[in-house]
Amino acid sequence: TAGITQAPTSQILAAGRSMTLRCTQDMRHNAMYWYRQDLGLGLRLIHYSNTAGTTGKGEVPDGYSVSRANTDDFPLTLASAVPSQTSVYFCASSRGTGDQETQYFGPGTRLLVL
Amino acid sequence: GQNIDQPTEMTATEGAIVQINCTYQTSGFNGLFWYQQHAGEAPTFLSYNVLDGLEEKGRFSSFLSRSKGYSYLLLKELQMKDSASYLCAVRDRNYQLIWGAGTKLIIKP
């Protein structure tokens, strides 16, 4: 199985432009997550979805929005990009949200905002 | 606030043993995870601890002391392919994962 796929692999974006990062999983996992990873910092949660039709805000949600119309897809939208959103973005999923549930990560999207 | 502390970088020799420490202060505790991340790649799951003690999985072992807010990852018989960053993460009372910045492990021949 493919697991989790993300698109695009990398992108250069002009400040002020909008962009949607795509994430699709084929594991029928209920929960999905978006993280950003910056040098010297731990992964930071942007938004999450515990099940299709629901979403929640993470630690750093400002400037980002998500939707979860179905189980498989969890797109992340930057409405008006700013240079501080330059980062590596990882989508992850887990079967559920209990104690032992392991999160599985996609390959990431490297975004440069100029 | 919530905090996960790990050394930034460690160096070890091929064939040796290395211990990577992680200390945490979080609002609640619902388990601790270790992930491996090779440069330019996604994190991949290594281990999970929720009870005190040692969990062994091949060359890798992970230890937890909840009373001390402390865990370590022990890597034995180091191989060059073990050169990677090792991420410690704690699931807090809201069941969200709080991540450390990671420890970059450099293996020398």
Coordinates of N, CA and C in Angstrom, one line a residue:
Chain A
T1 N 0.8 -1.2 0.0 CA 0.0 0.0 0.0 C 0.9 1.2 0.0
A2 N 0.3 2.4 -0.5 CA 1.1 3.6 -0.6 C 1.3 4.2 0.8
G3 N 0.3 4.1 1.7 CA 0.4 4.7 3.0 C -0.1 6.1 2.9
I4 N 0.8 7.1 3.1 CA 0.4 8.5 3.0 C 1.2 9.2 1.9
T5 N 0.5 9.9 1.0 CA 1.2 10.6 0.0 C 0.9 12.1 0.2
Q6 N 1.9 12.9 -0.2 CA 1.8 14.4 -0.1 C 2.2 15.0 -1.4
A7 N 1.6 16.1 -1.7 CA 1.9 16.8 -3.0 C 1.7 18.3 -2.7
P8 N 2.6 19.1 -3.3 CA 3.8 18.7 -4.1 C 4.9 18.3 -3.1
T9 N 6.0 17.8 -3.7 CA 7.2 17.5 -3.0 C 7.8 18.7 -2.4
S10 N 7.9 19.7 -3.3 CA 8.5 21.0 -2.9 C 7.8 22.1 -3.7
Q11 N 7.9 23.3 -3.2 CA 7.3 24.5 -3.9 C 7.9 25.8 -3.4
I12 N 8.1 26.7 -4.4 CA 8.5 28.0 -4.1 C 7.3 28.9 -4.3
L13 N 6.9 29.7 -3.3 CA 5.7 30.5 -3.4 C 6.0 31.9 -3.1
A14 N 5.4 32.8 -3.9 CA 5.5 34.2 -3.6 C 4.6 34.6 -2.4
A15 N 5.2 35.5 -1.6 CA 4.4 36.0 -0.5 C 3.1 36.6 -0.9
G16 N 2.0 36.3 -0.2 CA 0.7 36.8 -0.5 C -0.1 35.9 -1.4
R17 N 0.5 34.9 -2.0 CA -0.2 33.9 -2.8 C -0.8 32.8 -1.9
S18 N -1.8 32.2 -2.4 CA -2.4 31.1 -1.7 C -1.9 29.7 -2.2
M19 N -2.0 28.7 -1.4 CA -1.6 27.4 -1.8 C -2.2 26.3 -1.0
T20 N -2.5 25.2 -1.6 CA -3.1 24.0 -0.9 C -2.1 22.9 -1.0
L21 N -1.7 22.4 0.2 CA -0.9 21.2 0.3 C -1.8 20.0 0.4
R22 N -1.5 19.0 -0.4 CA -2.4 17.9 -0.4 C -1.9 16.7 0.4
C23 N -2.8 15.9 1.0 CA -2.4 14.8 1.8 C -3.5 13.7 1.6
T24 N -3.1 12.5 1.2 CA -4.0 11.4 1.1 C -3.4 10.2 1.7
Q25 N -4.3 9.4 2.4 CA -3.9 8.2 3.0 C -4.8 7.1 2.6
D26 N -4.3 5.9 2.4 CA -5.1 4.7 2.0 C -5.2 3.6 3.1
M27 N -4.9 4.0 4.3 CA -5.0 3.1 5.4 C -6.3 3.0 6.2
R28 N -7.2 3.9 5.7 CA -8.5 4.0 6.4 C -8.4 4.5 7.8
H29 N -7.3 5.3 8.1 CA -7.1 5.8 9.4 C -8.1 6.9 9.7
N30 N -8.6 6.9 11.0 CA -9.6 7.9 11.4 C -9.0 9.3 11.6
A31 N -7.8 9.3 12.2 CA -7.2 10.6 12.6 C -6.1 11.0 11.6
M32 N -6.0 12.3 11.4 CA -5.0 12.9 10.5 C -4.5 14.2 11.1
Y33 N -3.2 14.5 10.7 CA -2.6 15.6 11.4 C -1.7 16.4 10.3
W34 N -1.5 17.7 10.6 CA -0.5 18.5 9.8 C 0.4 19.1 10.8
Y35 N 1.7 18.8 10.6 CA 2.8 19.4 11.4 C 3.7 20.2 10.5
R36 N 4.4 21.2 11.1 CA 5.5 21.8 10.4 C 6.8 21.5 11.2
Q37 N 7.9 21.4 10.5 CA 9.2 21.1 11.1 C 10.2 22.2 10.7
D38 N 10.7 22.9 11.7 CA 11.7 23.9 11.5 C 13.0 23.6 12.2
L39 N 14.1 24.0 11.6 CA 15.4 23.7 12.2 C 15.5 24.1 13.7
G40 N 15.9 23.2 14.5 CA 16.1 23.5 15.9 C 14.8 23.4 16.7
L41 N 13.7 23.1 16.1 CA 12.5 23.0 16.8 C 11.9 21.6 16.6
G42 N 11.0 21.2 17.6 CA 10.3 20.0 17.4 C 9.2 20.1 16.4
L43 N 8.7 19.0 15.9 CA 7.5 19.1 15.1 C 6.4 19.8 15.9
R44 N 5.7 20.8 15.2 CA 4.6 21.5 15.8 C 3.3 21.3 15.1
L45 N 2.3 21.0 15.8 CA 1.0 20.6 15.3 C 0.3 21.9 14.8
I46 N -0.2 21.8 13.5 CA -0.9 23.0 13.0 C -2.4 22.8 13.1
H47 N -2.9 21.7 12.6 CA -4.3 21.3 12.7 C -4.4 19.8 12.7
Y48 N -5.5 19.3 13.2 CA -5.7 17.9 13.3 C -7.2 17.6 13.0
S49 N -7.4 16.3 12.7 CA -8.8 15.8 12.5 C -8.9 14.4 13.1
N50 N -9.8 14.3 14.1 CA -9.9 13.0 14.8 C -10.8 12.0 14.0
T51 N -11.6 12.6 13.1 CA -12.4 11.7 12.3 C -13.0 12.6 11.1
A52 N -13.4 11.9 10.1 CA -13.9 12.7 8.9 C -15.1 13.6 9.4
G53 N -15.0 14.8 8.9 CA -16.1 15.8 9.2 C -15.7 16.7 10.4
T54 N -14.7 16.4 11.1 CA -14.3 17.2 12.2 C -12.8 17.7 12.1
T55 N -12.5 18.9 12.6 CA -11.1 19.4 12.6 C -10.9 20.1 13.9
G56 N -9.6 20.3 14.3 CA -9.3 21.0 15.5 C -8.0 21.8 15.3
K57 N -7.8 22.8 16.1 CA -6.6 23.6 16.0 C -5.5 23.0 16.9
G58 N -4.3 23.1 16.4 CA -3.1 22.6 17.1 C -2.4 23.8 17.7
E59 N -1.1 23.7 17.9 CA -0.3 24.6 18.5 C -0.1 25.9 17.7
V60 N 0.0 25.8 16.4 CA 0.3 26.9 15.5 C -0.6 27.0 14.3
P61 N -1.9 27.3 14.6 CA -2.9 27.2 13.5 C -3.0 28.5 12.7
D62 N -2.5 29.6 13.1 CA -2.7 30.9 12.5 C -2.1 30.9 11.1
G63 N -3.0 31.3 10.1 CA -2.5 31.4 8.7 C -2.8 30.2 7.9
Y64 N -3.3 29.2 8.6 CA -3.6 27.9 7.9 C -5.1 27.5 8.2
S65 N -5.6 26.7 7.2 CA -6.9 26.1 7.3 C -6.9 24.7 6.8
V66 N -7.8 23.9 7.3 CA -7.9 22.5 6.8 C -9.4 22.2 6.6
S67 N -9.6 21.1 5.9 CA -10.9 20.5 5.8 C -10.8 19.0 5.8
R68 N -11.8 18.2 6.2 CA -11.8 16.8 6.2 C -13.1 16.3 5.7
A69 N -13.3 16.4 4.3 CA -14.6 16.0 3.7 C -14.8 14.5 3.7
N70 N -13.7 13.7 3.7 CA -13.8 12.2 3.7 C -12.6 11.7 4.5
T71 N -12.6 10.4 4.6 CA -11.5 9.7 5.5 C -10.1 9.9 4.9
D72 N -10.0 9.8 3.6 CA -8.7 9.7 3.0 C -7.9 11.0 2.8
D73 N -8.6 12.1 2.7 CA -8.0 13.4 2.3 C -8.0 14.4 3.4
F74 N -6.9 15.2 3.5 CA -6.8 16.2 4.5 C -5.9 17.3 4.0
P75 N -6.5 18.2 3.2 CA -5.7 19.3 2.6 C -5.4 20.4 3.6
L76 N -4.3 21.0 3.4 CA -3.9 22.2 4.2 C -3.8 23.4 3.3
T77 N -4.5 24.5 3.6 CA -4.4 25.7 2.8 C -3.8 26.8 3.5
L78 N -2.9 27.5 2.8 CA -2.3 28.8 3.2 C -3.0 29.9 2.4
A79 N -3.8 30.7 3.1 CA -4.6 31.7 2.4 C -3.8 32.8 1.7
S80 N -2.8 33.2 2.5 CA -2.0 34.3 2.0 C -0.6 34.1 2.6
A81 N 0.3 33.5 1.9 CA 1.6 33.0 2.5 C 2.5 34.1 2.9
V82 N 3.2 33.9 4.0 CA 4.2 34.8 4.5 C 5.5 34.1 4.6
P83 N 6.7 34.8 4.6 CA 8.0 34.1 4.7 C 8.1 33.2 5.9
S84 N 7.5 33.6 7.0 CA 7.6 32.7 8.2 C 6.9 31.4 8.1
Q85 N 6.2 31.2 7.0 CA 5.6 29.9 6.7 C 6.6 29.0 5.9
T86 N 7.7 29.5 5.6 CA 8.8 28.6 5.0 C 9.1 27.5 6.0
S87 N 8.9 26.3 5.6 CA 9.1 25.1 6.5 C 9.0 23.8 5.7
V88 N 9.2 22.7 6.4 CA 8.8 21.4 5.9 C 7.5 21.0 6.5
Y89 N 6.5 20.6 5.7 CA 5.2 20.3 6.2 C 5.0 18.8 6.1
F90 N 4.7 18.2 7.2 CA 4.4 16.7 7.3 C 3.0 16.5 7.6
C91 N 2.3 15.6 6.8 CA 1.0 15.1 7.1 C 1.2 13.7 7.8
A92 N 0.4 13.4 8.7 CA 0.5 12.1 9.4 C -0.9 11.6 9.7
S93 N -1.0 10.3 9.9 CA -2.3 9.7 10.2 C -2.1 8.7 11.3
S94 N -3.2 8.4 12.0 CA -3.2 7.3 13.0 C -4.6 6.6 12.9
R95 N -4.6 5.3 13.3 CA -5.9 4.6 13.3 C -6.9 5.2 14.2
G96 N -6.5 5.6 15.4 CA -7.3 6.3 16.3 C -6.6 7.3 17.1
T97 N -7.1 7.7 18.3 CA -6.4 8.7 19.1 C -6.1 8.3 20.5
G98 N -6.1 6.9 20.7 CA -5.8 6.4 22.0 C -4.4 6.4 22.4
D99 N -4.1 5.9 23.6 CA -2.7 6.0 24.1 C -1.7 5.4 23.2
Q100 N -1.9 4.2 22.7 CA -0.9 3.5 21.9 C -0.9 3.8 20.4
E101 N -1.8 4.7 20.0 CA -1.9 4.9 18.5 C -0.7 5.5 18.0
T102 N -0.1 4.9 17.0 CA 1.1 5.4 16.4 C 0.8 6.3 15.2
Q103 N 1.5 7.4 15.1 CA 1.3 8.2 13.9 C 2.3 7.9 12.8
Y104 N 1.7 7.8 11.6 CA 2.5 7.4 10.4 C 2.6 8.7 9.5
F105 N 3.8 9.0 9.1 CA 4.1 10.2 8.4 C 4.2 10.1 6.9
G106 N 3.7 11.1 6.2 CA 4.0 11.2 4.7 C 5.4 11.7 4.5
P107 N 5.8 11.8 3.2 CA 7.2 12.2 2.9 C 7.5 13.7 3.1
G108 N 6.5 14.5 3.2 CA 6.7 15.9 3.5 C 6.7 16.8 2.2
T109 N 6.3 18.0 2.5 CA 6.4 19.1 1.4 C 7.3 20.2 1.9
R110 N 8.3 20.5 1.1 CA 9.2 21.6 1.4 C 8.8 22.8 0.8
L111 N 8.4 23.8 1.6 CA 7.8 25.1 1.1 C 8.8 26.2 1.4
L112 N 9.0 27.0 0.4 CA 9.8 28.2 0.5 C 8.9 29.4 0.1
V113 N 8.7 30.3 1.0 CA 7.9 31.5 0.7 C 8.8 32.7 0.6
L114 N 8.8 33.4 -0.5 CA 9.7 34.5 -0.8 C 8.9 35.8 -0.9
Chain B
G1 N 4.5 25.8 30.8 CA 4.5 25.3 29.5 C 4.9 23.8 29.4
Q2 N 4.8 23.3 28.2 CA 5.2 21.9 28.0 C 6.6 21.9 27.4
N3 N 7.4 21.0 27.8 CA 8.8 21.0 27.3 C 9.4 19.6 27.2
I4 N 10.1 19.3 26.1 CA 10.8 18.1 25.9 C 12.2 18.4 25.6
D5 N 13.2 17.9 26.3 CA 14.6 18.2 26.2 C 15.4 17.0 25.7
Q6 N 16.1 17.2 24.7 CA 17.0 16.1 24.2 C 18.4 16.8 23.8
P7 N 19.5 16.1 23.9 CA 20.7 16.7 23.4 C 20.6 17.0 21.9
T8 N 21.2 18.0 21.4 CA 21.1 18.4 20.0 C 21.9 17.4 19.1
E9 N 23.0 17.0 19.5 CA 23.8 16.2 18.7 C 24.7 15.2 19.5
M10 N 24.9 14.0 19.0 CA 25.8 13.0 19.6 C 26.6 12.3 18.6
T11 N 27.8 11.9 18.9 CA 28.6 11.2 18.0 C 29.0 9.8 18.7
A12 N 29.0 8.8 17.9 CA 29.3 7.5 18.4 C 30.1 6.7 17.3
T13 N 30.7 5.6 17.7 CA 31.5 4.8 16.7 C 30.7 3.6 16.3
E14 N 30.9 3.2 15.1 CA 30.3 2.0 14.5 C 30.6 0.8 15.4
G15 N 29.5 0.0 15.7 CA 29.7 -1.2 16.5 C 29.5 -0.9 18.0
A16 N 29.5 0.3 18.4 CA 29.4 0.7 19.8 C 28.0 0.8 20.3
I17 N 27.8 1.3 21.5 CA 26.4 1.5 22.1 C 26.3 3.0 22.4
V18 N 25.1 3.5 22.2 CA 24.8 4.9 22.5 C 23.5 5.0 23.2
Q19 N 23.4 6.0 24.1 CA 22.2 6.2 24.9 C 21.7 7.7 24.6
I20 N 20.5 7.8 24.1 CA 20.0 9.2 23.9 C 18.9 9.5 24.9
N21 N 19.1 10.5 25.7 CA 18.2 10.9 26.8 C 17.2 11.8 26.4
C22 N 16.0 11.8 27.1 CA 14.9 12.7 26.8 C 14.3 13.0 28.2
T23 N 14.2 14.2 28.5 CA 13.4 14.6 29.7 C 12.2 15.4 29.3
Y24 N 11.1 15.3 30.1 CA 9.9 16.0 29.7 C 9.2 16.6 30.8
Q25 N 8.5 17.6 30.6 CA 7.5 18.3 31.5 C 6.3 18.6 30.7
T26 N 5.3 17.8 30.9 CA 4.1 18.0 30.1 C 2.8 18.0 31.0
S27 N 1.8 18.6 30.4 CA 0.5 18.5 31.2 C -0.2 17.2 30.9
G28 N 0.1 16.3 31.8 CA -0.4 14.9 31.7 C 0.5 14.1 30.9
F29 N 0.3 12.8 31.0 CA 1.2 11.8 30.3 C 0.3 10.6 29.9
N30 N 0.4 10.4 28.6 CA -0.3 9.2 28.0 C 0.6 8.4 27.1
G31 N 1.8 8.4 27.4 CA 2.8 7.6 26.6 C 3.9 8.4 26.0
L32 N 5.0 7.7 25.8 CA 6.1 8.4 25.2 C 6.6 7.6 23.9
F33 N 6.9 8.3 22.9 CA 7.3 7.7 21.6 C 8.7 8.1 21.2
W34 N 9.4 7.2 20.6 CA 10.6 7.5 19.9 C 10.5 7.2 18.4
Y35 N 10.9 8.2 17.6 CA 10.9 8.1 16.2 C 12.3 8.3 15.6
Q36 N 12.6 7.7 14.5 CA 13.8 7.9 13.8 C 13.5 8.7 12.5
Q37 N 14.4 9.7 12.2 CA 14.2 10.5 11.0 C 15.6 10.7 10.3
H38 N 15.7 10.0 9.1 CA 16.9 10.2 8.3 C 16.7 11.6 7.6
A39 N 17.9 12.2 7.3 CA 17.9 13.5 6.7 C 17.0 13.6 5.4
G40 N 16.1 14.5 5.4 CA 15.3 14.7 4.2 C 14.1 13.7 4.1
E41 N 13.9 12.9 5.1 CA 12.9 11.9 5.1 C 11.8 12.2 6.2
A42 N 10.8 11.3 6.2 CA 9.8 11.4 7.2 C 10.2 10.7 8.5
P43 N 9.7 11.1 9.6 CA 9.9 10.3 10.8 C 9.2 9.0 10.7
T44 N 9.9 7.9 11.3 CA 9.3 6.6 11.3 C 9.3 6.1 12.8
F45 N 8.3 5.4 13.2 CA 8.1 4.9 14.5 C 9.2 3.9 15.0
L46 N 9.7 4.1 16.2 CA 10.7 3.1 16.7 C 10.1 2.4 17.9
S47 N 9.5 3.2 18.9 CA 9.1 2.5 20.1 C 8.1 3.3 20.9
Y48 N 7.4 2.7 21.8 CA 6.4 3.3 22.6 C 6.5 2.8 24.1
N49 N 6.5 3.7 25.0 CA 6.5 3.3 26.4 C 5.4 4.0 27.1
V50 N 4.6 3.3 28.0 CA 3.6 4.0 28.8 C 3.8 3.6 30.3
L51 N 4.4 2.4 30.5 CA 4.7 2.0 31.9 C 6.2 2.1 32.1
D52 N 6.6 2.2 33.4 CA 8.0 2.3 33.7 C 8.7 1.0 33.3
G53 N 10.0 1.2 32.9 CA 10.8 0.0 32.6 C 11.3 0.1 31.2
L54 N 11.9 -1.0 30.8 CA 12.6 -1.2 29.6 C 11.8 -2.0 28.6
E55 N 11.7 -1.4 27.3 CA 11.1 -2.2 26.2 C 12.2 -2.4 25.2
E56 N 12.4 -3.7 24.9 CA 13.5 -4.1 24.0 C 12.9 -4.5 22.7
K57 N 13.6 -4.1 21.6 CA 13.1 -4.4 20.2 C 14.4 -4.5 19.4
G58 N 14.9 -5.7 19.3 CA 16.1 -5.9 18.5 C 17.3 -5.1 19.1
R59 N 18.0 -4.3 18.2 CA 19.1 -3.6 18.6 C 18.7 -2.3 19.4
F60 N 17.4 -2.0 19.4 CA 17.0 -0.8 20.0 C 16.2 -1.1 21.3
S61 N 16.4 -0.3 22.3 CA 15.6 -0.5 23.6 C 15.2 0.9 24.0
S62 N 14.1 1.0 24.7 CA 13.7 2.3 25.2 C 13.2 2.1 26.7
F63 N 13.6 3.1 27.5 CA 13.4 3.1 28.9 C 12.5 4.2 29.4
L64 N 11.7 4.0 30.3 CA 10.8 5.1 30.8 C 10.8 5.1 32.4
S65 N 10.9 6.3 32.9 CA 10.7 6.6 34.4 C 9.7 7.7 34.4
R66 N 8.5 7.4 34.7 CA 7.4 8.5 34.8 C 7.7 9.4 36.0
S67 N 8.1 8.9 37.1 CA 8.3 9.7 38.3 C 9.4 10.7 38.1
K68 N 10.4 10.4 37.2 CA 11.5 11.3 36.9 C 11.3 12.1 35.6
G69 N 10.2 11.8 34.9 CA 10.0 12.5 33.6 C 11.1 12.3 32.7
Y70 N 11.5 11.0 32.5 CA 12.8 10.7 31.8 C 12.6 9.4 31.0
S71 N 13.3 9.5 29.9 CA 13.3 8.3 29.0 C 14.7 8.3 28.3
Y72 N 15.1 7.1 27.9 CA 16.2 7.0 27.0 C 16.0 6.0 25.9
L73 N 16.7 6.2 24.8 CA 16.7 5.2 23.7 C 18.1 4.7 23.7
L74 N 18.3 3.4 23.7 CA 19.6 2.7 23.7 C 19.7 2.0 22.4
L75 N 20.8 2.3 21.7 CA 21.1 1.7 20.4 C 22.3 0.9 20.5
K76 N 22.2 -0.4 20.2 CA 23.4 -1.3 20.4 C 23.9 -1.7 19.0
E77 N 25.2 -2.1 19.0 CA 25.8 -2.6 17.7 C 25.6 -1.6 16.6
L78 N 26.0 -0.4 16.8 CA 25.7 0.7 15.9 C 26.2 0.4 14.5
Q79 N 25.3 0.8 13.5 CA 25.6 0.7 12.1 C 25.6 2.0 11.5
M80 N 26.3 2.2 10.3 CA 26.3 3.5 9.7 C 24.9 4.0 9.3
K81 N 24.0 3.0 9.0 CA 22.6 3.4 8.7 C 21.9 4.0 9.9
D82 N 22.4 3.9 11.1 CA 21.7 4.5 12.2 C 22.0 6.0 12.3
S83 N 22.8 6.5 11.5 CA 23.0 7.9 11.4 C 21.7 8.6 11.0
A84 N 21.1 9.4 12.0 CA 19.8 9.9 11.8 C 19.5 10.8 13.0
S85 N 18.4 11.5 12.9 CA 17.9 12.2 14.1 C 16.9 11.3 14.8
Y86 N 16.9 11.4 16.1 CA 16.0 10.6 16.9 C 15.1 11.6 17.7
L87 N 13.8 11.4 17.5 CA 12.8 12.3 18.1 C 12.1 11.7 19.2
C88 N 12.0 12.4 20.3 CA 11.2 12.0 21.5 C 9.9 12.7 21.5
A89 N 8.8 12.1 21.8 CA 7.5 12.7 21.8 C 6.6 12.2 22.9
V90 N 5.9 13.1 23.6 CA 5.1 12.7 24.7 C 3.6 13.0 24.4
R91 N 2.7 12.0 24.6 CA 1.3 12.3 24.4 C 0.8 12.9 25.7
D92 N 0.2 14.1 25.6 CA -0.2 14.8 26.8 C -1.6 14.5 27.2
R93 N -2.2 15.2 28.1 CA -3.5 14.9 28.6 C -4.6 15.1 27.6
N94 N -4.3 15.9 26.6 CA -5.3 16.1 25.5 C -5.0 15.1 24.3
Y95 N -4.2 14.2 24.6 CA -3.8 13.1 23.6 C -3.1 13.7 22.4
Q96 N -2.5 14.9 22.5 CA -1.7 15.4 21.4 C -0.3 15.1 21.7
L97 N 0.5 14.9 20.6 CA 1.9 14.6 20.8 C 2.7 15.9 20.9
I98 N 3.6 16.0 21.9 CA 4.5 17.1 22.1 C 5.9 16.6 21.7
W99 N 6.5 17.3 20.8 CA 7.8 16.7 20.3 C 9.0 17.5 20.7
G100 N 10.1 16.7 21.0 CA 11.4 17.3 21.2 C 12.0 17.7 19.9
A101 N 13.0 18.5 19.9 CA 13.7 19.0 18.7 C 14.5 17.9 18.0
G102 N 14.7 16.8 18.7 CA 15.5 15.7 18.1 C 16.9 15.8 18.4
T103 N 17.5 14.6 18.4 CA 19.0 14.4 18.6 C 19.6 13.9 17.3
K104 N 20.5 14.6 16.8 CA 21.2 14.2 15.6 C 22.3 13.3 16.0
L105 N 22.3 12.0 15.5 CA 23.3 11.0 15.9 C 24.2 10.8 14.7
I106 N 25.5 11.0 14.9 CA 26.5 10.9 13.9 C 27.3 9.6 14.2
I107 N 27.4 8.7 13.3 CA 28.1 7.4 13.5 C 29.4 7.5 12.7
K108 N 30.5 7.3 13.3 CA 31.8 7.3 12.7 C 32.4 5.9 12.5
P109 N 33.1 5.6 11.4 CA 33.6 4.3 11.2 C 34.7 3.9 12.3

